[in-house]
Amino acid sequence: ELPENICNGCDLCVKACPSGAILGSEWYEGVKREDIFSAAVCSDYMKKKFHHIGRGVVCGICMKDYPANSR
């Protein structure tokens, strides 16, 4: 069973994302990833900003203050 949408208008991840890869649309069952998140934008940002230190996959900044992490 898929979880219900817990965003409820929250946009903390959108504001936190330094690349702008999170597009601001809320998740719902059946939504395409491309409609809410641009993996290419995220990846390109990481490669540009962090490849020189051996990073380049994901930064996790969007998850840092994710409200559900405090449960």
PDB file of N, CA and C in Angstrom:
ATOM      1  N   GLU A   1       0.841  -1.187   0.000  1.00  0.00           N
ATOM      2  CA  GLU A   1       0.000   0.000   0.000  1.00  0.00           C
ATOM      3  C   GLU A   1       0.882   1.244   0.000  1.00  0.00           C
ATOM      4  N   LEU A   2       0.523   2.191  -0.838  1.00  0.00           N
ATOM      5  CA  LEU A   2       1.282   3.430  -0.927  1.00  0.00           C
ATOM      6  C   LEU A   2       0.876   4.379   0.193  1.00  0.00           C
ATOM      7  N   PRO A   3       1.816   5.188   0.675  1.00  0.00           N
ATOM      8  CA  PRO A   3       1.491   6.152   1.724  1.00  0.00           C
ATOM      9  C   PRO A   3       0.619   7.268   1.179  1.00  0.00           C
ATOM     10  N   GLU A   4      -0.144   7.883   2.065  1.00  0.00           N
ATOM     11  CA  GLU A   4      -0.922   9.038   1.632  1.00  0.00           C
ATOM     12  C   GLU A   4       0.003  10.237   1.496  1.00  0.00           C
ATOM     13  N   ASN A   5      -0.439  11.230   0.784  1.00  0.00           N
ATOM     14  CA  ASN A   5       0.341  12.445   0.587  1.00  0.00           C
ATOM     15  C   ASN A   5       0.432  13.189   1.920  1.00  0.00           C
ATOM     16  N   ILE A   6       1.646  13.381   2.403  1.00  0.00           N
ATOM     17  CA  ILE A   6       1.806  14.102   3.661  1.00  0.00           C
ATOM     18  C   ILE A   6       2.308  15.530   3.445  1.00  0.00           C
ATOM     19  N   CYS A   7       2.392  15.954   2.210  1.00  0.00           N
ATOM     20  CA  CYS A   7       2.876  17.308   1.925  1.00  0.00           C
ATOM     21  C   CYS A   7       1.905  18.369   2.438  1.00  0.00           C
ATOM     22  N   ASN A   8       0.644  18.214   2.113  1.00  0.00           N
ATOM     23  CA  ASN A   8      -0.396  19.148   2.563  1.00  0.00           C
ATOM     24  C   ASN A   8       0.018  20.608   2.438  1.00  0.00           C
ATOM     25  N   GLY A   9       0.529  20.966   1.274  1.00  0.00           N
ATOM     26  CA  GLY A   9       0.902  22.355   1.015  1.00  0.00           C
ATOM     27  C   GLY A   9       2.291  22.740   1.503  1.00  0.00           C
ATOM     28  N   CYS A  10       2.992  21.841   2.155  1.00  0.00           N
ATOM     29  CA  CYS A  10       4.351  22.118   2.621  1.00  0.00           C
ATOM     30  C   CYS A  10       5.269  22.244   1.409  1.00  0.00           C
ATOM     31  N   ASP A  11       6.165  23.215   1.437  1.00  0.00           N
ATOM     32  CA  ASP A  11       7.120  23.367   0.341  1.00  0.00           C
ATOM     33  C   ASP A  11       8.550  23.536   0.847  1.00  0.00           C
ATOM     34  N   LEU A  12       8.831  22.986   2.023  1.00  0.00           N
ATOM     35  CA  LEU A  12      10.171  23.106   2.595  1.00  0.00           C
ATOM     36  C   LEU A  12      11.233  22.503   1.682  1.00  0.00           C
ATOM     37  N   CYS A  13      10.955  21.355   1.084  1.00  0.00           N
ATOM     38  CA  CYS A  13      11.942  20.723   0.206  1.00  0.00           C
ATOM     39  C   CYS A  13      12.178  21.561  -1.042  1.00  0.00           C
ATOM     40  N   VAL A  14      11.122  22.154  -1.569  1.00  0.00           N
ATOM     41  CA  VAL A  14      11.244  22.996  -2.769  1.00  0.00           C
ATOM     42  C   VAL A  14      12.145  24.187  -2.462  1.00  0.00           C
ATOM     43  N   LYS A  15      11.909  24.828  -1.325  1.00  0.00           N
ATOM     44  CA  LYS A  15      12.712  25.990  -0.933  1.00  0.00           C
ATOM     45  C   LYS A  15      14.154  25.605  -0.615  1.00  0.00           C
ATOM     46  N   ALA A  16      14.364  24.411  -0.079  1.00  0.00           N
ATOM     47  CA  ALA A  16      15.698  23.977   0.332  1.00  0.00           C
ATOM     48  C   ALA A  16      16.569  23.527  -0.831  1.00  0.00           C
ATOM     49  N   CYS A  17      15.972  23.065  -1.899  1.00  0.00           N
ATOM     50  CA  CYS A  17      16.733  22.487  -3.009  1.00  0.00           C
ATOM     51  C   CYS A  17      17.576  23.559  -3.715  1.00  0.00           C
ATOM     52  N   PRO A  18      18.903  23.449  -3.628  1.00  0.00           N
ATOM     53  CA  PRO A  18      19.744  24.476  -4.238  1.00  0.00           C
ATOM     54  C   PRO A  18      19.753  24.449  -5.765  1.00  0.00           C
ATOM     55  N   SER A  19      19.322  23.338  -6.348  1.00  0.00           N
ATOM     56  CA  SER A  19      19.354  23.223  -7.813  1.00  0.00           C
ATOM     57  C   SER A  19      18.035  23.611  -8.470  1.00  0.00           C
ATOM     58  N   GLY A  20      16.962  23.663  -7.702  1.00  0.00           N
ATOM     59  CA  GLY A  20      15.650  23.911  -8.288  1.00  0.00           C
ATOM     60  C   GLY A  20      15.051  22.678  -8.935  1.00  0.00           C
ATOM     61  N   ALA A  21      15.561  21.512  -8.565  1.00  0.00           N
ATOM     62  CA  ALA A  21      15.116  20.266  -9.185  1.00  0.00           C
ATOM     63  C   ALA A  21      13.741  19.822  -8.706  1.00  0.00           C
ATOM     64  N   ILE A  22      13.329  20.278  -7.525  1.00  0.00           N
ATOM     65  CA  ILE A  22      12.007  19.915  -7.020  1.00  0.00           C
ATOM     66  C   ILE A  22      11.031  20.967  -7.529  1.00  0.00           C
ATOM     67  N   LEU A  23      10.063  20.540  -8.292  1.00  0.00           N
ATOM     68  CA  LEU A  23       9.250  21.449  -9.081  1.00  0.00           C
ATOM     69  C   LEU A  23       8.075  22.075  -8.341  1.00  0.00           C
ATOM     70  N   GLY A  24       7.738  21.560  -7.169  1.00  0.00           N
ATOM     71  CA  GLY A  24       6.690  22.177  -6.374  1.00  0.00           C
ATOM     72  C   GLY A  24       5.334  21.522  -6.473  1.00  0.00           C
ATOM     73  N   SER A  25       5.158  20.569  -7.368  1.00  0.00           N
ATOM     74  CA  SER A  25       3.900  19.829  -7.453  1.00  0.00           C
ATOM     75  C   SER A  25       3.873  18.775  -6.355  1.00  0.00           C
ATOM     76  N   GLU A  26       2.722  18.564  -5.761  1.00  0.00           N
ATOM     77  CA  GLU A  26       2.613  17.567  -4.700  1.00  0.00           C
ATOM     78  C   GLU A  26       2.503  16.165  -5.274  1.00  0.00           C
ATOM     79  N   TRP A  27       3.019  15.202  -4.515  1.00  0.00           N
ATOM     80  CA  TRP A  27       2.954  13.803  -4.891  1.00  0.00           C
ATOM     81  C   TRP A  27       1.532  13.285  -4.725  1.00  0.00           C
ATOM     82  N   TYR A  28       1.124  12.427  -5.623  1.00  0.00           N
ATOM     83  CA  TYR A  28      -0.121  11.661  -5.483  1.00  0.00           C
ATOM     84  C   TYR A  28       0.101  10.344  -6.199  1.00  0.00           C
ATOM     85  N   GLU A  29      -0.667   9.347  -5.836  1.00  0.00           N
ATOM     86  CA  GLU A  29      -0.512   8.033  -6.445  1.00  0.00           C
ATOM     87  C   GLU A  29      -0.669   8.138  -7.950  1.00  0.00           C
ATOM     88  N   GLY A  30       0.307   7.666  -8.674  1.00  0.00           N
ATOM     89  CA  GLY A  30       0.265   7.671 -10.129  1.00  0.00           C
ATOM     90  C   GLY A  30       0.987   8.832 -10.791  1.00  0.00           C
ATOM     91  N   VAL A  31       1.419   9.824 -10.023  1.00  0.00           N
ATOM     92  CA  VAL A  31       2.118  10.962 -10.633  1.00  0.00           C
ATOM     93  C   VAL A  31       3.464  10.488 -11.167  1.00  0.00           C
ATOM     94  N   LYS A  32       3.862  11.033 -12.291  1.00  0.00           N
ATOM     95  CA  LYS A  32       5.165  10.711 -12.868  1.00  0.00           C
ATOM     96  C   LYS A  32       6.239  11.505 -12.139  1.00  0.00           C
ATOM     97  N   ARG A  33       7.386  10.866 -11.919  1.00  0.00           N
ATOM     98  CA  ARG A  33       8.482  11.538 -11.223  1.00  0.00           C
ATOM     99  C   ARG A  33       8.838  12.853 -11.904  1.00  0.00           C
ATOM    100  N   GLU A  34       8.844  12.856 -13.226  1.00  0.00           N
ATOM    101  CA  GLU A  34       9.220  14.039 -13.984  1.00  0.00           C
ATOM    102  C   GLU A  34       8.295  15.226 -13.733  1.00  0.00           C
ATOM    103  N   ASP A  35       7.093  14.951 -13.229  1.00  0.00           N
ATOM    104  CA  ASP A  35       6.146  16.026 -12.947  1.00  0.00           C
ATOM    105  C   ASP A  35       6.420  16.718 -11.607  1.00  0.00           C
ATOM    106  N   ILE A  36       7.208  16.063 -10.756  1.00  0.00           N
ATOM    107  CA  ILE A  36       7.484  16.658  -9.443  1.00  0.00           C
ATOM    108  C   ILE A  36       8.976  16.877  -9.183  1.00  0.00           C
ATOM    109  N   PHE A  37       9.827  16.214  -9.954  1.00  0.00           N
ATOM    110  CA  PHE A  37      11.259  16.267  -9.696  1.00  0.00           C
ATOM    111  C   PHE A  37      12.046  16.069 -10.980  1.00  0.00           C
ATOM    112  N   SER A  38      13.055  16.902 -11.194  1.00  0.00           N
ATOM    113  CA  SER A  38      13.911  16.748 -12.361  1.00  0.00           C
ATOM    114  C   SER A  38      15.235  16.128 -11.933  1.00  0.00           C
ATOM    115  N   ALA A  39      15.367  14.837 -12.171  1.00  0.00           N
ATOM    116  CA  ALA A  39      16.599  14.134 -11.814  1.00  0.00           C
ATOM    117  C   ALA A  39      17.792  14.702 -12.581  1.00  0.00           C
ATOM    118  N   ALA A  40      17.586  15.117 -13.803  1.00  0.00           N
ATOM    119  CA  ALA A  40      18.679  15.663 -14.614  1.00  0.00           C
ATOM    120  C   ALA A  40      19.193  16.976 -14.030  1.00  0.00           C
ATOM    121  N   VAL A  41      18.288  17.841 -13.597  1.00  0.00           N
ATOM    122  CA  VAL A  41      18.700  19.113 -12.996  1.00  0.00           C
ATOM    123  C   VAL A  41      19.479  18.864 -11.712  1.00  0.00           C
ATOM    124  N   CYS A  42      18.995  17.942 -10.885  1.00  0.00           N
ATOM    125  CA  CYS A  42      19.671  17.590  -9.638  1.00  0.00           C
ATOM    126  C   CYS A  42      21.063  17.037  -9.932  1.00  0.00           C
ATOM    127  N   SER A  43      21.148  16.103 -10.837  1.00  0.00           N
ATOM    128  CA  SER A  43      22.418  15.469 -11.171  1.00  0.00           C
ATOM    129  C   SER A  43      23.409  16.468 -11.759  1.00  0.00           C
ATOM    130  N   ASP A  44      22.945  17.302 -12.666  1.00  0.00           N
ATOM    131  CA  ASP A  44      23.826  18.297 -13.279  1.00  0.00           C
ATOM    132  C   ASP A  44      24.375  19.259 -12.228  1.00  0.00           C
ATOM    133  N   TYR A  45      23.523  19.673 -11.298  1.00  0.00           N
ATOM    134  CA  TYR A  45      23.953  20.568 -10.222  1.00  0.00           C
ATOM    135  C   TYR A  45      25.024  19.904  -9.367  1.00  0.00           C
ATOM    136  N   MET A  46      24.775  18.661  -8.982  1.00  0.00           N
ATOM    137  CA  MET A  46      25.725  17.945  -8.131  1.00  0.00           C
ATOM    138  C   MET A  46      27.060  17.761  -8.836  1.00  0.00           C
ATOM    139  N   LYS A  47      27.024  17.420 -10.100  1.00  0.00           N
ATOM    140  CA  LYS A  47      28.270  17.240 -10.850  1.00  0.00           C
ATOM    141  C   LYS A  47      29.044  18.550 -10.945  1.00  0.00           C
ATOM    142  N   LYS A  48      28.330  19.642 -11.175  1.00  0.00           N
ATOM    143  CA  LYS A  48      28.974  20.945 -11.312  1.00  0.00           C
ATOM    144  C   LYS A  48      29.553  21.431  -9.987  1.00  0.00           C
ATOM    145  N   LYS A  49      28.806  21.261  -8.897  1.00  0.00           N
ATOM    146  CA  LYS A  49      29.200  21.830  -7.607  1.00  0.00           C
ATOM    147  C   LYS A  49      30.103  20.937  -6.766  1.00  0.00           C
ATOM    148  N   PHE A  50      29.977  19.618  -6.907  1.00  0.00           N
ATOM    149  CA  PHE A  50      30.653  18.743  -5.963  1.00  0.00           C
ATOM    150  C   PHE A  50      31.537  17.663  -6.581  1.00  0.00           C
ATOM    151  N   HIS A  51      31.605  17.603  -7.899  1.00  0.00           N
ATOM    152  CA  HIS A  51      32.426  16.578  -8.528  1.00  0.00           C
ATOM    153  C   HIS A  51      33.897  16.697  -8.126  1.00  0.00           C
ATOM    154  N   HIS A  52      34.359  17.897  -7.925  1.00  0.00           N
ATOM    155  CA  HIS A  52      35.767  18.132  -7.574  1.00  0.00           C
ATOM    156  C   HIS A  52      36.146  17.546  -6.217  1.00  0.00           C
ATOM    157  N   ILE A  53      35.164  17.236  -5.380  1.00  0.00           N
ATOM    158  CA  ILE A  53      35.469  16.615  -4.081  1.00  0.00           C
ATOM    159  C   ILE A  53      35.012  15.156  -4.046  1.00  0.00           C
ATOM    160  N   GLY A  54      34.710  14.612  -5.221  1.00  0.00           N
ATOM    161  CA  GLY A  54      34.356  13.198  -5.303  1.00  0.00           C
ATOM    162  C   GLY A  54      32.894  12.901  -5.065  1.00  0.00           C
ATOM    163  N   ARG A  55      32.062  13.928  -5.030  1.00  0.00           N
ATOM    164  CA  ARG A  55      30.625  13.718  -4.885  1.00  0.00           C
ATOM    165  C   ARG A  55      29.966  14.067  -6.195  1.00  0.00           C
ATOM    166  N   GLY A  56      28.749  13.664  -6.375  1.00  0.00           N
ATOM    167  CA  GLY A  56      28.073  14.014  -7.610  1.00  0.00           C
ATOM    168  C   GLY A  56      26.802  13.235  -7.829  1.00  0.00           C
ATOM    169  N   VAL A  57      26.263  12.629  -6.800  1.00  0.00           N
ATOM    170  CA  VAL A  57      25.032  11.855  -6.966  1.00  0.00           C
ATOM    171  C   VAL A  57      23.851  12.661  -6.440  1.00  0.00           C
ATOM    172  N   VAL A  58      23.738  12.803  -5.144  1.00  0.00           N
ATOM    173  CA  VAL A  58      22.688  13.616  -4.528  1.00  0.00           C
ATOM    174  C   VAL A  58      23.262  14.313  -3.310  1.00  0.00           C
ATOM    175  N   CYS A  59      22.685  15.450  -2.939  1.00  0.00           N
ATOM    176  CA  CYS A  59      23.202  16.180  -1.776  1.00  0.00           C
ATOM    177  C   CYS A  59      22.376  15.914  -0.521  1.00  0.00           C
ATOM    178  N   GLY A  60      21.073  15.640  -0.668  1.00  0.00           N
ATOM    179  CA  GLY A  60      20.218  15.369   0.484  1.00  0.00           C
ATOM    180  C   GLY A  60      19.732  16.604   1.208  1.00  0.00           C
ATOM    181  N   ILE A  61      20.053  17.781   0.716  1.00  0.00           N
ATOM    182  CA  ILE A  61      19.637  19.011   1.378  1.00  0.00           C
ATOM    183  C   ILE A  61      18.111  19.086   1.481  1.00  0.00           C
ATOM    184  N   CYS A  62      17.417  18.589   0.471  1.00  0.00           N
ATOM    185  CA  CYS A  62      15.949  18.630   0.486  1.00  0.00           C
ATOM    186  C   CYS A  62      15.367  17.789   1.625  1.00  0.00           C
ATOM    187  N   MET A  63      16.111  16.791   2.079  1.00  0.00           N
ATOM    188  CA  MET A  63      15.632  15.902   3.139  1.00  0.00           C
ATOM    189  C   MET A  63      16.055  16.349   4.537  1.00  0.00           C
ATOM    190  N   LYS A  64      16.960  17.291   4.620  1.00  0.00           N
ATOM    191  CA  LYS A  64      17.530  17.696   5.906  1.00  0.00           C
ATOM    192  C   LYS A  64      16.461  18.086   6.916  1.00  0.00           C
ATOM    193  N   ASP A  65      15.545  18.928   6.541  1.00  0.00           N
ATOM    194  CA  ASP A  65      14.504  19.404   7.450  1.00  0.00           C
ATOM    195  C   ASP A  65      13.137  18.821   7.141  1.00  0.00           C
ATOM    196  N   TYR A  66      13.129  17.661   6.484  1.00  0.00           N
ATOM    197  CA  TYR A  66      11.878  16.979   6.121  1.00  0.00           C
ATOM    198  C   TYR A  66      11.082  16.684   7.384  1.00  0.00           C
ATOM    199  N   PRO A  67       9.871  17.238   7.526  1.00  0.00           N
ATOM    200  CA  PRO A  67       9.092  17.091   8.758  1.00  0.00           C
ATOM    201  C   PRO A  67       8.863  15.650   9.194  1.00  0.00           C
ATOM    202  N   ALA A  68       8.699  14.725   8.279  1.00  0.00           N
ATOM    203  CA  ALA A  68       8.429  13.335   8.664  1.00  0.00           C
ATOM    204  C   ALA A  68       9.637  12.683   9.313  1.00  0.00           C
ATOM    205  N   ASN A  69      10.829  13.242   9.138  1.00  0.00           N
ATOM    206  CA  ASN A  69      12.030  12.680   9.783  1.00  0.00           C
ATOM    207  C   ASN A  69      11.990  12.825  11.284  1.00  0.00           C
ATOM    208  N   SER A  70      11.161  13.714  11.796  1.00  0.00           N
ATOM    209  CA  SER A  70      11.104  13.937  13.245  1.00  0.00           C
ATOM    210  C   SER A  70      10.099  13.021  13.929  1.00  0.00           C
ATOM    211  N   ARG A  71       9.449  12.151  13.167  1.00  0.00           N
ATOM    212  CA  ARG A  71       8.454  11.245  13.748  1.00  0.00           C
ATOM    213  C   ARG A  71       9.105  10.190  14.591  1.00  0.00           C
TER     214      ARG A  71
END
